[in-house]
């Protein structure tokens, strides 16, 4: 499929999130500079945030990128709610918390973020929930006293997140279908673990191509190393955007 309209490519571009998994603002700056015409949103995780602090958010935004703050808050409801309000004040477009922190933790975070946005006229970020980390197996869950199989636990936590007013979840490609069915078409699904044919898998075991993820119903795909480590990161990002665009066409038809 070679003909892709500008509008279609723009819609596809909005669905790609690049994981800025580096430690310094200098490295991050180089990547943002070379990718900002291709990528609209950059994920800042614990590594970069702990090293550079909150100013890294402004740094990325000043260079033309939106930020998904991936700090996976998990604490008592007041602490998570207050951290969520601070993330909102930083101007991030998205951030996440652990759904296993409880329904009341998520509800309080949603309530306080909504209130801060109203009273301080802030943009409301998308609030995502992490269900079960993809590094955890059913055996790991059993050792911490959770007898439920991973897939059921993921679904249970996604529903809790949806009922608590969260905007969506971070989910592995395999989990998209059941979550979409249970939580409805407006619930956002953000999917990491994306590899194109022939890519090095790194430590990701359950991987899916960008097109497959979008066809299964993902709203956003998160890609890190395949772009960061490519000879030409920008070209790699553009190839992924093409695949997403083609998948969007098929999805509309299907
Ligand atoms: O380099 P790669 O494409 O595997 O990067 C994926 C990104 O998504 C990393 O920043 C990783 O921390 C994150 N992530 C993940 N699996 C999850 C949640 C987040 O790989 N379940």
PDB file of C-alpha atoms and ligand atoms in Angstrom:
ATOM      1  CA  UNK A   1       0.000   0.000   0.000  1.00  0.00           C
ATOM      2  CA  UNK A   2       2.018   2.960  -1.238  1.00  0.00           C
ATOM      3  CA  UNK A   3      -0.440   5.863  -1.418  1.00  0.00           C
ATOM      4  CA  UNK A   4      -0.909   7.392   1.997  1.00  0.00           C
ATOM      5  CA  UNK A   5      -2.550  10.804   2.313  1.00  0.00           C
ATOM      6  CA  UNK A   6      -0.943  13.466   4.497  1.00  0.00           C
ATOM      7  CA  UNK A   7      -3.945  13.324   6.835  1.00  0.00           C
ATOM      8  CA  UNK A   8      -3.616   9.572   7.234  1.00  0.00           C
ATOM      9  CA  UNK A   9       0.112   9.801   7.956  1.00  0.00           C
ATOM     10  CA  UNK A  10      -0.583  12.555  10.505  1.00  0.00           C
ATOM     11  CA  UNK A  11      -3.114  10.349  12.276  1.00  0.00           C
ATOM     12  CA  UNK A  12      -0.603   7.506  12.239  1.00  0.00           C
ATOM     13  CA  UNK A  13       2.163   9.773  13.543  1.00  0.00           C
ATOM     14  CA  UNK A  14       0.018  10.748  16.514  1.00  0.00           C
ATOM     15  CA  UNK A  15      -0.152   7.107  17.530  1.00  0.00           C
ATOM     16  CA  UNK A  16       3.593   6.576  17.848  1.00  0.00           C
ATOM     17  CA  UNK A  17       5.272   7.197  21.201  1.00  0.00           C
ATOM     18  CA  UNK A  18       9.057   7.030  21.300  1.00  0.00           C
ATOM     19  CA  UNK A  19      10.618   5.818  24.589  1.00  0.00           C
ATOM     20  CA  UNK A  20      13.463   8.203  25.474  1.00  0.00           C
ATOM     21  CA  UNK A  21      15.356   5.513  27.350  1.00  0.00           C
ATOM     22  CA  UNK A  22      18.656   7.368  27.834  1.00  0.00           C
ATOM     23  CA  UNK A  23      20.152   8.910  30.937  1.00  0.00           C
ATOM     24  CA  UNK A  24      21.105  12.459  30.075  1.00  0.00           C
ATOM     25  CA  UNK A  25      19.381  15.533  28.699  1.00  0.00           C
ATOM     26  CA  UNK A  26      22.164  15.743  26.137  1.00  0.00           C
ATOM     27  CA  UNK A  27      21.360  12.319  24.652  1.00  0.00           C
ATOM     28  CA  UNK A  28      17.632  13.017  24.940  1.00  0.00           C
ATOM     29  CA  UNK A  29      18.089  16.354  23.174  1.00  0.00           C
ATOM     30  CA  UNK A  30      19.871  14.725  20.229  1.00  0.00           C
ATOM     31  CA  UNK A  31      17.093  12.169  19.803  1.00  0.00           C
ATOM     32  CA  UNK A  32      14.295  14.716  20.152  1.00  0.00           C
ATOM     33  CA  UNK A  33      16.002  16.972  17.620  1.00  0.00           C
ATOM     34  CA  UNK A  34      16.348  14.244  15.033  1.00  0.00           C
ATOM     35  CA  UNK A  35      12.898  12.764  15.633  1.00  0.00           C
ATOM     36  CA  UNK A  36      10.622  15.693  16.371  1.00  0.00           C
ATOM     37  CA  UNK A  37       9.321  15.956  12.808  1.00  0.00           C
ATOM     38  CA  UNK A  38       8.385  12.278  12.883  1.00  0.00           C
ATOM     39  CA  UNK A  39       7.331  11.662  16.470  1.00  0.00           C
ATOM     40  CA  UNK A  40       4.753  13.682  18.380  1.00  0.00           C
ATOM     41  CA  UNK A  41       5.131  12.113  21.823  1.00  0.00           C
ATOM     42  CA  UNK A  42       8.199  11.123  23.847  1.00  0.00           C
ATOM     43  CA  UNK A  43       8.070   8.805  26.839  1.00  0.00           C
ATOM     44  CA  UNK A  44      10.196   9.894  29.796  1.00  0.00           C
ATOM     45  CA  UNK A  45      10.784   7.070  32.237  1.00  0.00           C
ATOM     46  CA  UNK A  46      12.474   6.630  35.595  1.00  0.00           C
ATOM     47  CA  UNK A  47      16.043   6.568  34.250  1.00  0.00           C
ATOM     48  CA  UNK A  48      15.955   9.968  32.571  1.00  0.00           C
ATOM     49  CA  UNK A  49      13.655  11.551  35.147  1.00  0.00           C
ATOM     50  CA  UNK A  50      15.766  10.506  38.143  1.00  0.00           C
ATOM     51  CA  UNK A  51      18.921  11.743  36.442  1.00  0.00           C
ATOM     52  CA  UNK A  52      17.631  15.046  35.083  1.00  0.00           C
ATOM     53  CA  UNK A  53      14.622  15.864  37.252  1.00  0.00           C
ATOM     54  CA  UNK A  54      11.372  17.562  36.256  1.00  0.00           C
ATOM     55  CA  UNK A  55      13.138  20.100  34.034  1.00  0.00           C
ATOM     56  CA  UNK A  56      13.522  17.317  31.460  1.00  0.00           C
ATOM     57  CA  UNK A  57       9.777  17.638  30.765  1.00  0.00           C
ATOM     58  CA  UNK A  58      10.106  21.301  29.860  1.00  0.00           C
ATOM     59  CA  UNK A  59      13.271  20.506  27.910  1.00  0.00           C
ATOM     60  CA  UNK A  60      11.416  18.035  25.667  1.00  0.00           C
ATOM     61  CA  UNK A  61       8.377  20.291  25.327  1.00  0.00           C
ATOM     62  CA  UNK A  62      10.494  23.285  24.360  1.00  0.00           C
ATOM     63  CA  UNK A  63      11.958  21.187  21.575  1.00  0.00           C
ATOM     64  CA  UNK A  64       8.549  20.400  20.171  1.00  0.00           C
ATOM     65  CA  UNK A  65       7.603  17.074  21.770  1.00  0.00           C
ATOM     66  CA  UNK A  66       4.691  16.090  23.991  1.00  0.00           C
ATOM     67  CA  UNK A  67       5.592  13.991  27.042  1.00  0.00           C
ATOM     68  CA  UNK A  68       4.254  10.715  28.412  1.00  0.00           C
ATOM     69  CA  UNK A  69       5.625  10.610  31.958  1.00  0.00           C
ATOM     70  CA  UNK A  70       6.137   6.931  32.731  1.00  0.00           C
ATOM     71  CA  UNK A  71       6.824   6.895  36.488  1.00  0.00           C
ATOM     72  CA  UNK A  72       4.130   4.324  37.396  1.00  0.00           C
ATOM     73  CA  UNK A  73       3.007   5.896  40.681  1.00  0.00           C
ATOM     74  CA  UNK A  74       2.042   3.392  43.392  1.00  0.00           C
ATOM     75  CA  UNK A  75       1.485   4.631  46.946  1.00  0.00           C
ATOM     76  CA  UNK A  76      -1.254   5.670  49.357  1.00  0.00           C
ATOM     77  CA  UNK A  77      -4.086   7.577  47.625  1.00  0.00           C
ATOM     78  CA  UNK A  78      -3.116  11.065  48.870  1.00  0.00           C
ATOM     79  CA  UNK A  79       0.515  10.669  47.820  1.00  0.00           C
ATOM     80  CA  UNK A  80      -0.341   9.413  44.353  1.00  0.00           C
ATOM     81  CA  UNK A  81      -3.021  12.080  43.909  1.00  0.00           C
ATOM     82  CA  UNK A  82      -0.601  14.855  44.850  1.00  0.00           C
ATOM     83  CA  UNK A  83       2.143  13.488  42.608  1.00  0.00           C
ATOM     84  CA  UNK A  84      -0.450  13.275  39.818  1.00  0.00           C
ATOM     85  CA  UNK A  85      -1.346  16.938  40.285  1.00  0.00           C
ATOM     86  CA  UNK A  86       2.359  17.845  40.076  1.00  0.00           C
ATOM     87  CA  UNK A  87       2.698  15.831  36.856  1.00  0.00           C
ATOM     88  CA  UNK A  88      -0.298  17.762  35.514  1.00  0.00           C
ATOM     89  CA  UNK A  89       1.342  21.062  36.450  1.00  0.00           C
ATOM     90  CA  UNK A  90       4.465  20.008  34.555  1.00  0.00           C
ATOM     91  CA  UNK A  91       2.351  19.922  31.394  1.00  0.00           C
ATOM     92  CA  UNK A  92       2.700  16.242  30.514  1.00  0.00           C
ATOM     93  CA  UNK A  93       0.218  14.881  27.989  1.00  0.00           C
ATOM     94  CA  UNK A  94       0.021  11.468  29.682  1.00  0.00           C
ATOM     95  CA  UNK A  95       1.198   9.781  32.851  1.00  0.00           C
ATOM     96  CA  UNK A  96       0.556   6.492  34.617  1.00  0.00           C
ATOM     97  CA  UNK A  97      -0.122   4.858  37.972  1.00  0.00           C
ATOM     98  CA  UNK A  98      -0.308   1.204  39.040  1.00  0.00           C
ATOM     99  CA  UNK A  99      -3.883  -0.077  39.000  1.00  0.00           C
ATOM    100  CA  UNK A 100      -2.905  -2.489  41.799  1.00  0.00           C
ATOM    101  CA  UNK A 101      -2.563   0.584  44.043  1.00  0.00           C
ATOM    102  CA  UNK A 102      -6.371   0.249  44.374  1.00  0.00           C
ATOM    103  CA  UNK A 103      -9.543   1.704  43.099  1.00  0.00           C
ATOM    104  CA  UNK A 104      -9.561   4.417  45.765  1.00  0.00           C
ATOM    105  CA  UNK A 105      -6.004   5.430  44.839  1.00  0.00           C
ATOM    106  CA  UNK A 106      -6.974   5.851  41.173  1.00  0.00           C
ATOM    107  CA  UNK A 107     -10.259   7.622  42.023  1.00  0.00           C
ATOM    108  CA  UNK A 108      -8.499  10.108  44.286  1.00  0.00           C
ATOM    109  CA  UNK A 109      -5.851  10.811  41.641  1.00  0.00           C
ATOM    110  CA  UNK A 110      -8.541  11.397  39.000  1.00  0.00           C
ATOM    111  CA  UNK A 111     -10.526  13.628  41.378  1.00  0.00           C
ATOM    112  CA  UNK A 112      -7.560  15.802  42.365  1.00  0.00           C
ATOM    113  CA  UNK A 113      -6.240  16.121  38.807  1.00  0.00           C
ATOM    114  CA  UNK A 114      -9.692  17.169  37.543  1.00  0.00           C
ATOM    115  CA  UNK A 115      -9.993  19.731  40.333  1.00  0.00           C
ATOM    116  CA  UNK A 116      -6.501  21.161  39.674  1.00  0.00           C
ATOM    117  CA  UNK A 117      -7.284  21.439  35.964  1.00  0.00           C
ATOM    118  CA  UNK A 118     -10.506  23.311  36.731  1.00  0.00           C
ATOM    119  CA  UNK A 119      -9.110  25.695  39.303  1.00  0.00           C
ATOM    120  CA  UNK A 120      -5.696  26.293  37.716  1.00  0.00           C
ATOM    121  CA  UNK A 121      -6.848  26.148  34.081  1.00  0.00           C
ATOM    122  CA  UNK A 122      -4.447  23.359  33.231  1.00  0.00           C
ATOM    123  CA  UNK A 123      -4.641  20.942  30.333  1.00  0.00           C
ATOM    124  CA  UNK A 124      -5.918  17.589  31.587  1.00  0.00           C
ATOM    125  CA  UNK A 125      -3.391  14.815  30.898  1.00  0.00           C
ATOM    126  CA  UNK A 126      -4.501  11.314  29.913  1.00  0.00           C
ATOM    127  CA  UNK A 127      -4.254   9.141  32.996  1.00  0.00           C
ATOM    128  CA  UNK A 128      -3.232   5.570  32.308  1.00  0.00           C
ATOM    129  CA  UNK A 129      -3.109   2.526  34.548  1.00  0.00           C
ATOM    130  CA  UNK A 130      -0.474  -0.174  34.487  1.00  0.00           C
ATOM    131  CA  UNK A 131      -2.127  -3.541  35.102  1.00  0.00           C
ATOM    132  CA  UNK A 132       0.335  -6.444  35.453  1.00  0.00           C
ATOM    133  CA  UNK A 133       3.903  -5.706  34.391  1.00  0.00           C
ATOM    134  CA  UNK A 134       4.843  -7.796  31.368  1.00  0.00           C
ATOM    135  CA  UNK A 135       7.897  -9.022  33.283  1.00  0.00           C
ATOM    136  CA  UNK A 136       5.618 -10.883  35.724  1.00  0.00           C
ATOM    137  CA  UNK A 137       4.396 -14.442  35.186  1.00  0.00           C
ATOM    138  CA  UNK A 138       1.523 -16.292  36.850  1.00  0.00           C
ATOM    139  CA  UNK A 139       4.155 -17.931  39.080  1.00  0.00           C
ATOM    140  CA  UNK A 140       5.413 -14.508  40.186  1.00  0.00           C
ATOM    141  CA  UNK A 141       1.834 -13.540  41.027  1.00  0.00           C
ATOM    142  CA  UNK A 142       1.383 -16.727  43.083  1.00  0.00           C
ATOM    143  CA  UNK A 143       4.488 -15.942  45.135  1.00  0.00           C
ATOM    144  CA  UNK A 144       2.925 -12.643  46.156  1.00  0.00           C
ATOM    145  CA  UNK A 145      -0.367 -14.334  46.980  1.00  0.00           C
ATOM    146  CA  UNK A 146      -2.312 -13.657  43.786  1.00  0.00           C
ATOM    147  CA  UNK A 147      -3.758 -16.965  42.549  1.00  0.00           C
ATOM    148  CA  UNK A 148      -5.479 -15.456  39.491  1.00  0.00           C
ATOM    149  CA  UNK A 149      -3.877 -16.185  36.088  1.00  0.00           C
ATOM    150  CA  UNK A 150      -2.121 -13.140  34.562  1.00  0.00           C
ATOM    151  CA  UNK A 151      -4.692 -12.617  31.786  1.00  0.00           C
ATOM    152  CA  UNK A 152      -7.614 -12.536  34.247  1.00  0.00           C
ATOM    153  CA  UNK A 153      -5.732 -10.254  36.611  1.00  0.00           C
ATOM    154  CA  UNK A 154      -4.954  -7.837  33.749  1.00  0.00           C
ATOM    155  CA  UNK A 155      -8.624  -7.674  32.842  1.00  0.00           C
ATOM    156  CA  UNK A 156      -9.741  -7.240  36.424  1.00  0.00           C
ATOM    157  CA  UNK A 157      -7.331  -4.315  36.924  1.00  0.00           C
ATOM    158  CA  UNK A 158      -8.265  -2.724  33.575  1.00  0.00           C
ATOM    159  CA  UNK A 159     -11.941  -2.754  34.599  1.00  0.00           C
ATOM    160  CA  UNK A 160     -11.089  -1.249  37.986  1.00  0.00           C
ATOM    161  CA  UNK A 161      -9.146   1.499  36.200  1.00  0.00           C
ATOM    162  CA  UNK A 162     -12.013   2.188  33.841  1.00  0.00           C
ATOM    163  CA  UNK A 163     -14.543   2.337  36.704  1.00  0.00           C
ATOM    164  CA  UNK A 164     -12.229   4.695  38.629  1.00  0.00           C
ATOM    165  CA  UNK A 165     -12.333   7.183  35.735  1.00  0.00           C
ATOM    166  CA  UNK A 166      -8.884   6.494  34.309  1.00  0.00           C
ATOM    167  CA  UNK A 167      -8.511   7.190  30.586  1.00  0.00           C
ATOM    168  CA  UNK A 168      -6.872   3.910  29.674  1.00  0.00           C
ATOM    169  CA  UNK A 169      -4.200   1.304  30.319  1.00  0.00           C
ATOM    170  CA  UNK A 170      -0.735   0.277  29.252  1.00  0.00           C
ATOM    171  CA  UNK A 171      -1.118  -3.256  27.907  1.00  0.00           C
ATOM    172  CA  UNK A 172       0.905  -5.856  26.066  1.00  0.00           C
ATOM    173  CA  UNK A 173      -0.244  -6.749  22.530  1.00  0.00           C
ATOM    174  CA  UNK A 174      -1.778 -10.035  23.713  1.00  0.00           C
ATOM    175  CA  UNK A 175      -4.018  -8.224  26.178  1.00  0.00           C
ATOM    176  CA  UNK A 176      -5.566  -5.688  23.790  1.00  0.00           C
ATOM    177  CA  UNK A 177      -8.563  -7.730  22.554  1.00  0.00           C
ATOM    178  CA  UNK A 178     -10.112  -8.689  25.894  1.00  0.00           C
ATOM    179  CA  UNK A 179      -9.476  -5.213  27.370  1.00  0.00           C
ATOM    180  CA  UNK A 180     -11.114  -3.510  24.389  1.00  0.00           C
ATOM    181  CA  UNK A 181     -14.108  -5.815  24.687  1.00  0.00           C
ATOM    182  CA  UNK A 182     -14.469  -5.262  28.424  1.00  0.00           C
ATOM    183  CA  UNK A 183     -13.714  -1.532  28.636  1.00  0.00           C
ATOM    184  CA  UNK A 184     -15.224  -0.204  25.402  1.00  0.00           C
ATOM    185  CA  UNK A 185     -14.036   1.740  22.374  1.00  0.00           C
ATOM    186  CA  UNK A 186     -13.163   4.998  24.160  1.00  0.00           C
ATOM    187  CA  UNK A 187     -10.786   3.442  26.683  1.00  0.00           C
ATOM    188  CA  UNK A 188      -7.200   4.121  25.584  1.00  0.00           C
ATOM    189  CA  UNK A 189      -4.826   1.208  25.094  1.00  0.00           C
ATOM    190  CA  UNK A 190      -1.123   2.026  24.920  1.00  0.00           C
ATOM    191  CA  UNK A 191       1.060  -0.869  23.826  1.00  0.00           C
ATOM    192  CA  UNK A 192       4.810  -1.396  24.288  1.00  0.00           C
ATOM    193  CA  UNK A 193       6.730  -4.495  23.191  1.00  0.00           C
ATOM    194  CA  UNK A 194       6.660  -3.492  19.515  1.00  0.00           C
ATOM    195  CA  UNK A 195       9.092  -5.075  17.062  1.00  0.00           C
ATOM    196  CA  UNK A 196       9.107  -5.155  13.274  1.00  0.00           C
ATOM    197  CA  UNK A 197      10.068  -8.333  11.444  1.00  0.00           C
ATOM    198  CA  UNK A 198      13.789  -8.937  11.870  1.00  0.00           C
ATOM    199  CA  UNK A 199      14.249  -6.530  14.810  1.00  0.00           C
ATOM    200  CA  UNK A 200      16.323  -7.535  17.799  1.00  0.00           C
ATOM    201  CA  UNK A 201      13.853  -8.464  20.543  1.00  0.00           C
ATOM    202  CA  UNK A 202      16.091  -7.424  23.416  1.00  0.00           C
ATOM    203  CA  UNK A 203      14.438  -8.405  26.693  1.00  0.00           C
ATOM    204  CA  UNK A 204      10.913  -8.293  25.264  1.00  0.00           C
ATOM    205  CA  UNK A 205       9.523 -11.814  24.990  1.00  0.00           C
ATOM    206  CA  UNK A 206       5.973 -11.280  23.729  1.00  0.00           C
ATOM    207  CA  UNK A 207       6.337  -8.875  20.826  1.00  0.00           C
ATOM    208  CA  UNK A 208       4.057  -7.674  18.035  1.00  0.00           C
ATOM    209  CA  UNK A 209       4.582  -5.560  14.941  1.00  0.00           C
ATOM    210  CA  UNK A 210       3.235  -1.990  14.952  1.00  0.00           C
ATOM    211  CA  UNK A 211       0.572  -2.807  12.340  1.00  0.00           C
ATOM    212  CA  UNK A 212      -0.599  -5.893  14.194  1.00  0.00           C
ATOM    213  CA  UNK A 213      -0.898  -3.926  17.450  1.00  0.00           C
ATOM    214  CA  UNK A 214      -2.992  -1.214  15.786  1.00  0.00           C
ATOM    215  CA  UNK A 215      -5.121  -3.814  14.008  1.00  0.00           C
ATOM    216  CA  UNK A 216      -5.765  -5.489  17.353  1.00  0.00           C
ATOM    217  CA  UNK A 217      -7.073  -2.163  18.651  1.00  0.00           C
ATOM    218  CA  UNK A 218      -4.110  -0.318  20.213  1.00  0.00           C
ATOM    219  CA  UNK A 219      -4.532   3.472  20.255  1.00  0.00           C
ATOM    220  CA  UNK A 220      -0.818   4.149  20.745  1.00  0.00           C
ATOM    221  CA  UNK A 221       2.306   2.064  20.276  1.00  0.00           C
ATOM    222  CA  UNK A 222       5.434   2.669  22.364  1.00  0.00           C
ATOM    223  CA  UNK A 223       8.712   1.975  20.579  1.00  0.00           C
ATOM    224  CA  UNK A 224      12.140   2.388  22.133  1.00  0.00           C
ATOM    225  CA  UNK A 225      15.219   0.467  21.064  1.00  0.00           C
ATOM    226  CA  UNK A 226      14.211  -0.337  17.465  1.00  0.00           C
ATOM    227  CA  UNK A 227      14.219   3.425  16.774  1.00  0.00           C
ATOM    228  CA  UNK A 228      16.947   4.503  19.191  1.00  0.00           C
ATOM    229  CA  UNK A 229      19.433   1.890  17.975  1.00  0.00           C
ATOM    230  CA  UNK A 230      18.649   2.142  14.250  1.00  0.00           C
ATOM    231  CA  UNK A 231      21.347   3.475  11.903  1.00  0.00           C
ATOM    232  CA  UNK A 232      18.870   6.174  10.961  1.00  0.00           C
ATOM    233  CA  UNK A 233      16.304   6.623  13.763  1.00  0.00           C
ATOM    234  CA  UNK A 234      14.214   9.061  11.749  1.00  0.00           C
ATOM    235  CA  UNK A 235      13.854   6.645   8.808  1.00  0.00           C
ATOM    236  CA  UNK A 236      12.949   3.830  11.162  1.00  0.00           C
ATOM    237  CA  UNK A 237      10.267   5.991  12.805  1.00  0.00           C
ATOM    238  CA  UNK A 238       8.869   6.873   9.358  1.00  0.00           C
ATOM    239  CA  UNK A 239       8.735   3.186   8.386  1.00  0.00           C
ATOM    240  CA  UNK A 240       6.783   2.427  11.566  1.00  0.00           C
ATOM    241  CA  UNK A 241       4.409   5.336  10.823  1.00  0.00           C
ATOM    242  CA  UNK A 242       3.782   3.900   7.335  1.00  0.00           C
ATOM    243  CA  UNK A 243       2.896   0.536   8.862  1.00  0.00           C
ATOM    244  CA  UNK A 244       0.558   2.186  11.364  1.00  0.00           C
ATOM    245  CA  UNK A 245      -1.070   4.183   8.545  1.00  0.00           C
ATOM    246  CA  UNK A 246      -1.724   1.024   6.522  1.00  0.00           C
ATOM    247  CA  UNK A 247      -3.155  -0.677   9.596  1.00  0.00           C
ATOM    248  CA  UNK A 248      -5.497   2.274  10.213  1.00  0.00           C
ATOM    249  CA  UNK A 249      -6.861   1.899   6.689  1.00  0.00           C
ATOM    250  CA  UNK A 250      -7.413  -1.834   7.167  1.00  0.00           C
ATOM    251  CA  UNK A 251      -8.991  -1.223  10.574  1.00  0.00           C
ATOM    252  CA  UNK A 252     -11.459   1.264   9.107  1.00  0.00           C
ATOM    253  CA  UNK A 253     -12.396  -1.216   6.382  1.00  0.00           C
ATOM    254  CA  UNK A 254     -12.579  -4.178   8.708  1.00  0.00           C
TER     255      UNK A 254
HETATM  256  O1  LIG B   1      13.011  -0.600  23.729  1.00  0.00           O
HETATM  257  P1  LIG B   1      11.607  -1.072  23.748  1.00  0.00           P
HETATM  258  O2  LIG B   1      10.845  -0.798  22.469  1.00  0.00           O
HETATM  259  O3  LIG B   1      11.441  -2.467  24.258  1.00  0.00           O
HETATM  260  O4  LIG B   1      10.959  -0.076  24.845  1.00  0.00           O
HETATM  261  C1  LIG B   1       9.710  -0.253  25.368  1.00  0.00           C
HETATM  262  C2  LIG B   1       9.451   0.782  26.425  1.00  0.00           C
HETATM  263  O5  LIG B   1       8.208   0.513  27.030  1.00  0.00           O
HETATM  264  C3  LIG B   1      10.469   0.820  27.555  1.00  0.00           C
HETATM  265  O6  LIG B   1      10.601   2.171  27.990  1.00  0.00           O
HETATM  266  C4  LIG B   1       9.848  -0.015  28.645  1.00  0.00           C
HETATM  267  O7  LIG B   1      10.203   0.406  29.925  1.00  0.00           O
HETATM  268  C5  LIG B   1       8.374   0.254  28.412  1.00  0.00           C
HETATM  269  N1  LIG B   1       7.467  -0.790  28.867  1.00  0.00           N
HETATM  270  C6  LIG B   1       7.533  -2.104  28.442  1.00  0.00           C
HETATM  271  N2  LIG B   1       6.634  -3.033  28.888  1.00  0.00           N
HETATM  272  C7  LIG B   1       5.689  -2.668  29.724  1.00  0.00           C
HETATM  273  C8  LIG B   1       5.602  -1.348  30.154  1.00  0.00           C
HETATM  274  C9  LIG B   1       6.507  -0.431  29.693  1.00  0.00           C
HETATM  275  O8  LIG B   1       8.382  -2.462  27.660  1.00  0.00           O
HETATM  276  N3  LIG B   1       4.802  -3.556  30.122  1.00  0.00           N
END
